[in-house]
XYZ file of C-alpha atoms in Angstrom:
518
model
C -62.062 -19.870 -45.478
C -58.846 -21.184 -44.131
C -58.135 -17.891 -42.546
C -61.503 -18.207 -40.487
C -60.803 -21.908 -39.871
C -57.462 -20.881 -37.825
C -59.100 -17.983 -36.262
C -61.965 -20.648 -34.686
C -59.713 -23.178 -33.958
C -57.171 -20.756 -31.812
C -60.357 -19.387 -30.317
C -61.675 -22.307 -29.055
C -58.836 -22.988 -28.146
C -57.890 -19.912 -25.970
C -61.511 -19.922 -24.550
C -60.816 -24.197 -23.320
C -57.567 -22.933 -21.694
C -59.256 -19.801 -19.820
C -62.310 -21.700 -18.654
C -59.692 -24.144 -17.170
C -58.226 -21.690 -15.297
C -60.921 -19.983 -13.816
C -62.312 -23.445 -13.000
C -59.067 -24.203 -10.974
C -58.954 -20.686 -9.196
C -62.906 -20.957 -8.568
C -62.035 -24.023 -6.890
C -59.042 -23.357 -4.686
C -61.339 -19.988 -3.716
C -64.494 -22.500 -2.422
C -61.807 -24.535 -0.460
C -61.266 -27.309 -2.611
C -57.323 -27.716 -1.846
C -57.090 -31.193 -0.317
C -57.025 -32.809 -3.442
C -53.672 -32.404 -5.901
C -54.329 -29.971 -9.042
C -53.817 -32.396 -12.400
C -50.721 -31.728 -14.534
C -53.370 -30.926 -17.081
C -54.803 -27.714 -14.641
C -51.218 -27.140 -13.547
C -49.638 -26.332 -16.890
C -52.931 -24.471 -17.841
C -51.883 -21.972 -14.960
C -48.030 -21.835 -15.208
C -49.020 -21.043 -19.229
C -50.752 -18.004 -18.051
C -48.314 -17.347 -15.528
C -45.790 -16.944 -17.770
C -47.643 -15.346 -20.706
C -48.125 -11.920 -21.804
C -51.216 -11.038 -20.614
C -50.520 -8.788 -17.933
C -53.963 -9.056 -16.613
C -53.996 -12.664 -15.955
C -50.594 -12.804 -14.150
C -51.976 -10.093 -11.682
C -54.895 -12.421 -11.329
C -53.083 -15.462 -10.823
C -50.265 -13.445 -8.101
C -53.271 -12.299 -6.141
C -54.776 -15.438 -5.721
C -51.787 -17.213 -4.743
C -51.478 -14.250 -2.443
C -55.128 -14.993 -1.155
C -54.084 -19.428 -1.033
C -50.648 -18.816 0.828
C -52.253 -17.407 3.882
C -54.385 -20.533 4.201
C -53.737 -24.735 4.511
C -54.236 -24.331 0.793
C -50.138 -23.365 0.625
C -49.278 -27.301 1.318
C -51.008 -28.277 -1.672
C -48.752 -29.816 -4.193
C -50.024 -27.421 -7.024
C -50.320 -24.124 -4.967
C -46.552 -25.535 -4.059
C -45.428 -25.803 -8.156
C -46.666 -22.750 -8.775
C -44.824 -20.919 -5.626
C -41.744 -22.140 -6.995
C -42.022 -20.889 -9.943
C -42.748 -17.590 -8.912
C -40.034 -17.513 -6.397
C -37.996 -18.634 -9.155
C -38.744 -15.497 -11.533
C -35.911 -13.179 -12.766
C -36.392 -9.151 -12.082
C -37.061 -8.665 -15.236
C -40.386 -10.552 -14.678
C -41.808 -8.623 -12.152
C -40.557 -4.985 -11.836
C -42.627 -4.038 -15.174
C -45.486 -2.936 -15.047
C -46.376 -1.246 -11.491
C -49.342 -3.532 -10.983
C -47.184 -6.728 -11.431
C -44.788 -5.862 -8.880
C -46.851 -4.120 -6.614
C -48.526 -7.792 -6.441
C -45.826 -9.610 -6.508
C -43.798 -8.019 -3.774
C -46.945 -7.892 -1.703
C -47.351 -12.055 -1.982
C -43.607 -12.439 -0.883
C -44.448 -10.284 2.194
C -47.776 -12.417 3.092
C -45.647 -15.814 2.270
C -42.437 -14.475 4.514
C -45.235 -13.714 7.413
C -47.110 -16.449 7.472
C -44.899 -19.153 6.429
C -41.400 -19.520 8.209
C -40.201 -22.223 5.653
C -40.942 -19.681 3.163
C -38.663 -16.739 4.438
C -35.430 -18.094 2.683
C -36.903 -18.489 -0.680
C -38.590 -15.224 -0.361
C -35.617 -13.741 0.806
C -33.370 -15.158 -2.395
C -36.276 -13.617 -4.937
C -35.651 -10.447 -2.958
C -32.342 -10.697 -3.753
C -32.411 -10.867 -7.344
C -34.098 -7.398 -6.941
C -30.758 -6.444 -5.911
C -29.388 -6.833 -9.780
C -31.646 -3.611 -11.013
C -29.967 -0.934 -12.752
C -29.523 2.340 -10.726
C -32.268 3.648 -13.351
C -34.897 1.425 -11.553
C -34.188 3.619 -8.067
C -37.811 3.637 -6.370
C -38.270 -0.129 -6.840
C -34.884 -0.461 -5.365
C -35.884 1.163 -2.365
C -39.620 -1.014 -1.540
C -37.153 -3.891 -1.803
C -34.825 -2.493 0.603
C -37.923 -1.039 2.796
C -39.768 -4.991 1.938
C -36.260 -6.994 3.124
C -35.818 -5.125 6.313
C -39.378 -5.663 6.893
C -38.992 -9.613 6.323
C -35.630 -9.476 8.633
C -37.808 -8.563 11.482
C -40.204 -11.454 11.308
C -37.606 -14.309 12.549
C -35.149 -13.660 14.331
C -32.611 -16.027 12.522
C -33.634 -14.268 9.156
C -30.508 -11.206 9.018
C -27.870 -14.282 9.256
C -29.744 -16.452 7.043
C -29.737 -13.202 4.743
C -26.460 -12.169 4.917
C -24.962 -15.955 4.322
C -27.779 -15.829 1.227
C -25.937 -12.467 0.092
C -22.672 -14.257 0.332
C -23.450 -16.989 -2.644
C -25.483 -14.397 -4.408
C -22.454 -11.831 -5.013
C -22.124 -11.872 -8.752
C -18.522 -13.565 -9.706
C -15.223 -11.237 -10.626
C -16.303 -12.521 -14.109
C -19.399 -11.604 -14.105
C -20.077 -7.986 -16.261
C -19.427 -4.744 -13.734
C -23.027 -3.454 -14.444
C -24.159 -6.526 -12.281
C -21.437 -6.282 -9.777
C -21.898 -2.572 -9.331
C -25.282 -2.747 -9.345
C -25.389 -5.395 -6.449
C -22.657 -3.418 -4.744
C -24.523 -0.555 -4.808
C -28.245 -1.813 -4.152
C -26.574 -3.692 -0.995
C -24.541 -0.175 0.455
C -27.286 1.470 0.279
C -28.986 -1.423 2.283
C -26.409 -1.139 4.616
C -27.173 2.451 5.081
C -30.895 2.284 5.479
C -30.939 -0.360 7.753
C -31.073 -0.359 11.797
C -29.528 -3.843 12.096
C -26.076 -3.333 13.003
C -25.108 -6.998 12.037
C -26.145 -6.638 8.533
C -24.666 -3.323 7.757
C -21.332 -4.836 9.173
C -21.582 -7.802 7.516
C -22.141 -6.296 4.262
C -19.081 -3.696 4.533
C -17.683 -7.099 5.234
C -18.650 -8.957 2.138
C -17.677 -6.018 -0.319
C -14.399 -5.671 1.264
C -13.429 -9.101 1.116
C -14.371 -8.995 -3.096
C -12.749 -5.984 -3.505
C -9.821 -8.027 -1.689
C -10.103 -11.096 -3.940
C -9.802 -9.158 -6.822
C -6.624 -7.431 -5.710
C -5.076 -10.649 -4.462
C -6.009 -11.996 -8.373
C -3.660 -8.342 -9.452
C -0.821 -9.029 -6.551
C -0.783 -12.341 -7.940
C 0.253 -10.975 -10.983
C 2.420 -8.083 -10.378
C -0.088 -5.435 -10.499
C -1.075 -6.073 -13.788
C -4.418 -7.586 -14.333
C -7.162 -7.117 -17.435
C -8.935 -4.302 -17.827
C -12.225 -5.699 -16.851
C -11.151 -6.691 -13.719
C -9.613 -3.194 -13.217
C -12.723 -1.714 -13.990
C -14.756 -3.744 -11.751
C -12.066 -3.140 -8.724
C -12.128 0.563 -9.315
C -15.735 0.919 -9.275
C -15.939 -0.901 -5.975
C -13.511 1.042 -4.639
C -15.169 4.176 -5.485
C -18.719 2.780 -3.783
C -16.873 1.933 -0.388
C -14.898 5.569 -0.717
C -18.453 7.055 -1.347
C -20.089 5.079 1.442
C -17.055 5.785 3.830
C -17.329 9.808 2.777
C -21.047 10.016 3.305
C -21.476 7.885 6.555
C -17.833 7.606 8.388
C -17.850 10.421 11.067
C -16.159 11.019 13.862
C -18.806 13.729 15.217
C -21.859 10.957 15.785
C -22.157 7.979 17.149
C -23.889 6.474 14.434
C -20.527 7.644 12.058
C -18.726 5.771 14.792
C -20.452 3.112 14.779
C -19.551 2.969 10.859
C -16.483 3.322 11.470
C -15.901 0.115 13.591
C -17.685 -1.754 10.884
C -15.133 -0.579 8.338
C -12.641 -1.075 10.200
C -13.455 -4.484 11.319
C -13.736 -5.017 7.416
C -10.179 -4.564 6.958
C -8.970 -6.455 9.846
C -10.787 -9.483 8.641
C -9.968 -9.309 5.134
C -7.102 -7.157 3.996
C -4.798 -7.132 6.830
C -3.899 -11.137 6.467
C -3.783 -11.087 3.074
C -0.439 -11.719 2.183
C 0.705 -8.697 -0.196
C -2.284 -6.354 -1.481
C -2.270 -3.342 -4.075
C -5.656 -1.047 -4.345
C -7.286 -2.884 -1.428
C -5.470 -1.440 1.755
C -6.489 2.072 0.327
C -9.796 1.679 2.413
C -8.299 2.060 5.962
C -6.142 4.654 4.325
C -9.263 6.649 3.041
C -11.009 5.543 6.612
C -8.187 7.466 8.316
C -7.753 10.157 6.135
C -11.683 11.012 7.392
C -10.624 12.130 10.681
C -7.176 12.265 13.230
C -8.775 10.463 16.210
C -9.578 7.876 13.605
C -5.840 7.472 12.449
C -4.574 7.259 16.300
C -7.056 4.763 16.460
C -6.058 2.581 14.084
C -2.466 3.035 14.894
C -2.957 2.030 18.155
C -4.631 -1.160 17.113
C -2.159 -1.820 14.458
C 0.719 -1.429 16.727
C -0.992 -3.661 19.330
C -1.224 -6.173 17.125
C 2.586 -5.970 16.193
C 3.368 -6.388 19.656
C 1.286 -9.169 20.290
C 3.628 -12.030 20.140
C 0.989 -14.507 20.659
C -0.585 -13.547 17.021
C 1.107 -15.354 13.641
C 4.138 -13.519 12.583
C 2.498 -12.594 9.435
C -0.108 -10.744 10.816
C 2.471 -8.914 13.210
C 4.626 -7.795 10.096
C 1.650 -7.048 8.114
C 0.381 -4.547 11.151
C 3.189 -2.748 11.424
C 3.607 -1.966 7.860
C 0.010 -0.908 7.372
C 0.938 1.505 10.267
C 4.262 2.806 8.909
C 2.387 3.471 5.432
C 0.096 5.512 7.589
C 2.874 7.453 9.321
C 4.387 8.262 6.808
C 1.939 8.789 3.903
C -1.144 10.143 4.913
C -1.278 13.972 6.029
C -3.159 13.859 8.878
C -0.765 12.147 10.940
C 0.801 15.174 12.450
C 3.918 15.942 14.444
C 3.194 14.871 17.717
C 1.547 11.504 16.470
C 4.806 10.407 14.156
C 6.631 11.165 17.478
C 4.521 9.062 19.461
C 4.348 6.454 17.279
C 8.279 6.706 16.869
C 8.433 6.405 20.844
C 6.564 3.689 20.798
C 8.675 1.447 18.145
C 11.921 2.434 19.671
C 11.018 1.278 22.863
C 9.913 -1.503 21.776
C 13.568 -2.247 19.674
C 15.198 -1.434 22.929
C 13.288 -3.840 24.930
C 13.964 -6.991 22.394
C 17.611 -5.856 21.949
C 18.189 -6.504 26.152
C 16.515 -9.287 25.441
C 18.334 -10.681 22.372
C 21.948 -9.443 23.351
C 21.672 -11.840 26.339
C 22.141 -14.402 23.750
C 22.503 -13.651 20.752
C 22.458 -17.359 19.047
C 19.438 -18.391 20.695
C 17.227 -15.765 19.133
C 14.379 -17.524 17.303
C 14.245 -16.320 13.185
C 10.782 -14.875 13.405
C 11.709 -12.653 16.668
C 14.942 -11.254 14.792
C 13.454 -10.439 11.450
C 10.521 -8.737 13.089
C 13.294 -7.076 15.215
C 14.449 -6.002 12.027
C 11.712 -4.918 10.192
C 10.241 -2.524 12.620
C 13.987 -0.838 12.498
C 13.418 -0.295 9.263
C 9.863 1.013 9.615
C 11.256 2.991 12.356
C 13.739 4.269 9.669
C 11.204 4.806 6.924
C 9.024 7.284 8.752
C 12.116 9.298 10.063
C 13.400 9.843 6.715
C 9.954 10.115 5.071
C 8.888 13.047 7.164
C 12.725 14.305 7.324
C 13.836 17.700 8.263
C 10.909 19.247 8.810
C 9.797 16.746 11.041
C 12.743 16.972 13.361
C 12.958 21.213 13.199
C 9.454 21.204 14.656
C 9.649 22.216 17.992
C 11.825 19.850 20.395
C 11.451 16.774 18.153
C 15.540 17.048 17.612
C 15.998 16.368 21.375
C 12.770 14.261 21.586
C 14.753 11.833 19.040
C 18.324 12.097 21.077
C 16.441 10.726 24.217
C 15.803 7.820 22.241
C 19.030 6.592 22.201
C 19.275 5.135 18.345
C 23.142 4.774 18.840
C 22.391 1.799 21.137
C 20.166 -0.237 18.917
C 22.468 0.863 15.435
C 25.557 -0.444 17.185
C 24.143 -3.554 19.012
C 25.616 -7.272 18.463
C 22.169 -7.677 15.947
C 23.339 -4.977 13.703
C 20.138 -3.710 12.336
C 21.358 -1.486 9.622
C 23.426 -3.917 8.168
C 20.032 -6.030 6.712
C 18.614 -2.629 5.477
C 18.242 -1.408 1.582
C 21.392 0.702 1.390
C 19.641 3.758 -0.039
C 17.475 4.076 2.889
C 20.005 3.531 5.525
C 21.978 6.204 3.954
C 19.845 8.504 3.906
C 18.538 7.405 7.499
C 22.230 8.055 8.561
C 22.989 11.160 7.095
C 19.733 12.606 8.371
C 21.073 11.644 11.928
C 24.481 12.978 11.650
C 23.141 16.218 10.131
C 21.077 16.863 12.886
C 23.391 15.878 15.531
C 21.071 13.261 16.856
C 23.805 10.134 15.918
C 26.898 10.361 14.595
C 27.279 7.846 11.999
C 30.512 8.701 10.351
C 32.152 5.344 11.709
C 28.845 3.514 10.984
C 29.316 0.453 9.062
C 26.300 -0.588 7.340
C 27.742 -3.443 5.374
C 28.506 -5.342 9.050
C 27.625 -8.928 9.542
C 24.762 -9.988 7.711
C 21.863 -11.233 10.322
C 19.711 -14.112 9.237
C 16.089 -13.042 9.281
C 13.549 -14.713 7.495
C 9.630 -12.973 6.878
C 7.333 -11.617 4.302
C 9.473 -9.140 2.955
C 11.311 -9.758 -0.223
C 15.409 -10.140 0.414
C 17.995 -9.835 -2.240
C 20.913 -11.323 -3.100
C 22.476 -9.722 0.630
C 19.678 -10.962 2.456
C 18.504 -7.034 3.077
C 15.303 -6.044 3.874
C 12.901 -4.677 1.528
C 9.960 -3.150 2.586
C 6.731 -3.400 0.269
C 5.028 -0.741 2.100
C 1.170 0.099 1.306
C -0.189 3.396 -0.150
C 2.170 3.973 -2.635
C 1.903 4.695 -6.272
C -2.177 3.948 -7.579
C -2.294 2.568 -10.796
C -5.547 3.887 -11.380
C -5.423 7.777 -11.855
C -9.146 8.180 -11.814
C -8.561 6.445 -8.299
C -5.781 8.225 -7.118
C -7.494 11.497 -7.715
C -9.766 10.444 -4.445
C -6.364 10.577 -2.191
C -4.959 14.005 -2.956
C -5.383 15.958 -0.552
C -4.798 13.070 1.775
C -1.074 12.578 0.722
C 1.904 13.509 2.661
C 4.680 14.433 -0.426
C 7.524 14.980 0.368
C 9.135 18.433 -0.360
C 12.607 19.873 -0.604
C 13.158 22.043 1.708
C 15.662 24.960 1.619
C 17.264 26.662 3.940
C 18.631 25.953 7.988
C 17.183 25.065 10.834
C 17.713 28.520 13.268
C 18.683 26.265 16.318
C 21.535 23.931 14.419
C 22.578 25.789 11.865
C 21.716 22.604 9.936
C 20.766 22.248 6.167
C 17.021 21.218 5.971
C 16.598 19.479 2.419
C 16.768 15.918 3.966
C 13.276 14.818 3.199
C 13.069 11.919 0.564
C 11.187 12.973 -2.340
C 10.137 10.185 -4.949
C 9.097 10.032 -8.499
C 5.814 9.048 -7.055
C 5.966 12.859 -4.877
C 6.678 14.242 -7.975
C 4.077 12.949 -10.042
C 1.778 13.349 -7.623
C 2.737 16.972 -7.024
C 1.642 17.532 -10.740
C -1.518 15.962 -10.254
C -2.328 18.392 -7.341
C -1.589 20.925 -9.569
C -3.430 20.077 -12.406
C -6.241 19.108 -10.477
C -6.029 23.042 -8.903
């Protein structure tokens, strides 16, 4: 008896609550919207709205669907329940077929026919963007459904992409979410035709992937796990992206290019000392030698711009020595160029600054002074077998070093001692510059920049691309790498011993690793 009793009572109960709710649909369908829905009717709805009758959601989706297109939309309760449905996590809607097939079909009607709708519809979009990988075909109708509601207002790809901006998931947040949004919003970037939004979102994933690296500079290298994980895995995505998409034989690869590009010159080339992040332009470059003269031609630009913070300047030019001297596409005749180019550039400050030799501002003499030892770096990077290629020996004579290592601003004498050895004795070996008489503990210059100095006020250069923490990461750059090699034997012209290139523990270890990987 009491069994029955409960099964009546929830009955009746259930049959009051749908009767209510067809009433208030049958009346919004006969054009009774002027007057506000009760809280009673409105609560009636959202009940079924959010229950799990899959049925009766469809049902109430479609006729929202049906209400939005009409006046009934400014109606207080057609208004409630928009919200919440705007509001509704994935989860919600991407299971079963028929819900989402409803739902993402009202978002497109409400985008289209209601302008003060397109930002919330775009933001429920948007939590789309959090789906697994596992969930691929709905990931692309959202894709296909956001590029569709871009090109209804014309303001809607900026309102989007500062929407995708507050919607990035937090470094803190788990790496399924952040490489799941990462991902869903790359492959965005490659599907759509708006050149804005693929550029600004290479632009947003860069600068994360640049926040989390400042978080590990900040700490010597050495961040959590976590964060490590999350860092590498973007990484990876923008290597992937770059890989599939970066070419130098279309325009549309070209195109891609610029974007990444203009990624890195907004976000990682200011940034005041970075670890994993700079290895984008290096992988950019790595895709393609027009791409690397490119770059180095920009980044040098920039370092002789002496309108542009120093910073910025010193930054530049160490980007572009890291490239020189690193990456193994940069091949004889550009390391020569590029060597031409910051030469004559040391030779036109030094007739400058010899004039008078007090009045040289700080900035202009320690920028003087780093790009000697960049200068330096490369030369004794790429070593003998740089110089025994064809007429580089005589190439490097014409450009008078002598004159700028014995001017009144003494540039070896701020240098790291092991590299202006070793700069030195490549020199003399090769007959370019006799440094026997070279003093290279001479007055000490006062220079002042983003370099570290020690206790002699040297310079020390914290040069990008060098050992990857990560080996699953560093396993994307080797075939890229310039190591260095020792090697025997004399050059036939001099008569010279050629085992002057610098080899680190880094070219060692990295040497294994090729290796292995072969």
């Amino acid at each position: 008896f009491c069994f029955l009793n409960e099964f009546l009572r929830f009955f009746v109960q259930e049959l009051t609550m749908t009767f209510f709710f067809f009433f208030f649909l049958a009346c919004f369908g006969d054009g009774m919207t002027k007057r506000q829905g009760n809280l009673l009717q409105f609560n009636l709805i959202e009940h079924k709205l959010f229950g799990e009758d899959v049925g009766d959601r469809v049902r109430i989706l479609e006729e929202l669907d049906k209400l939005s297109a009409g006046d009934a939309v400014e109606d207080e309760g057609v208004q409630l329940l928009l919200g919440q449905v705007l509001g509704f996590e994935a989860s919600r809607v991407v299971r079963p077929d028929e819900v989402f097939r409803t739902y993402v079909k009202l978002l497109l009607n409400l985008a289209s026919s209601n302008a003060s709708y397109v930002e919330a519809c775009l933001a429920a979009f948007s939590r789309l963007l959090f789906l697994p990988r596992e969930f691929a075909q709905v990931r692309e109708e959202v894709i296909l459904c956001i590029q569709r509601v871009l090109g209804y207002h014309s303001a809607a790809p900026a309102l989007f992409c500062r929407m995708l901006a507050k919607t990035f998931p937090h470094q803190r947040r788990s790496v399924e979410d952040i490489v799941n949004f990462s991902s869903a919003l790359l492959l965005l970037a490659e599907r759509t035709t708006n050149g804005y939004l693929s550029e600004q979102i290479l632009l947003l994933i860069v600068e994360r992937i640049t926040i989390i690296d400042a978080e590990a500079a900040s700490k010597g290298g050495a961040i959590e796990e976590s964060l490590r994980e999350k860092l590498d895995n973007m990484l990876y995505l923008t290597f992937l992206y770059i890989e599939e998409h970066v070419s130098d034989s279309s325009a549309k690869g070209r195109v891609q290019f610029e974007h990444v590009y203009a990624a890195f010159e907004k976000s990682i080339l200011p940034a005041y000392r970075s670890f994993t992040a700079p290895y984008i332009l290096f992988y950019l470059c790595g895709r393609s030698q027009r791409f690397l003269s490119v770059v180095d031609d920009r980044l040098r630009a920039i370092f002789y711009d002496r309108e542009l913070p120093a910073i910025l300047r010193k930054n530049a030019i160490l980007y572009s020595t890291g490239l020189m001297s690193r990456l193994s596409q940069a091949d004889n005749d550009l390391i020569l160029r590029w060597l031409r180019s910051v030469v004559n550039f040391l030779h036109s400050n030094l007739d400058a600054c010899d004039a008078d030799l007090e009045a040289v501002e700080t900035d202009i003499r320690s920028t003087y002074y780093v790009a000697f030892a960049c200068a330096m770096h490369v030369l004794v990077r790429r070593g003998g077998s740089f110089i025994m290629h064809a007429d580089n020996a005589e190439s490097l004579r014409q450009l008078r070093l002598a004159a700028i290592m014995r001017s009144r601003l003494k540039p070896l004498s701020v240098q790291a001692t092991p590299l202006a050895e070793e700069f030195c004795d490549l020199l003399t070996s090769f007959d370019i510059v006799d440094c026997t008489n070279m003093n290279l503990d001479g007055g000490m210059g006062t220079a002042t920049s983003r370099t570290s100095w020690g206790r002699r006020n040297r310079v020390e250069l914290h040069l990008p691309f060098e050992p990857v923490n990560s080996l699953e990461l560093s396993l994307n750059f080797l075939t890229m790498y310039h190591i260095g090699e020792t090697a025997a034997g004399e050059d036939e012209h001099t008569g010279k011993s050629c085992d002057m290139e610098v080899r680190s523990d880094f070219d060692s270890s990295l040497s294994e690793a090729v290796k292995l990987v072969q």
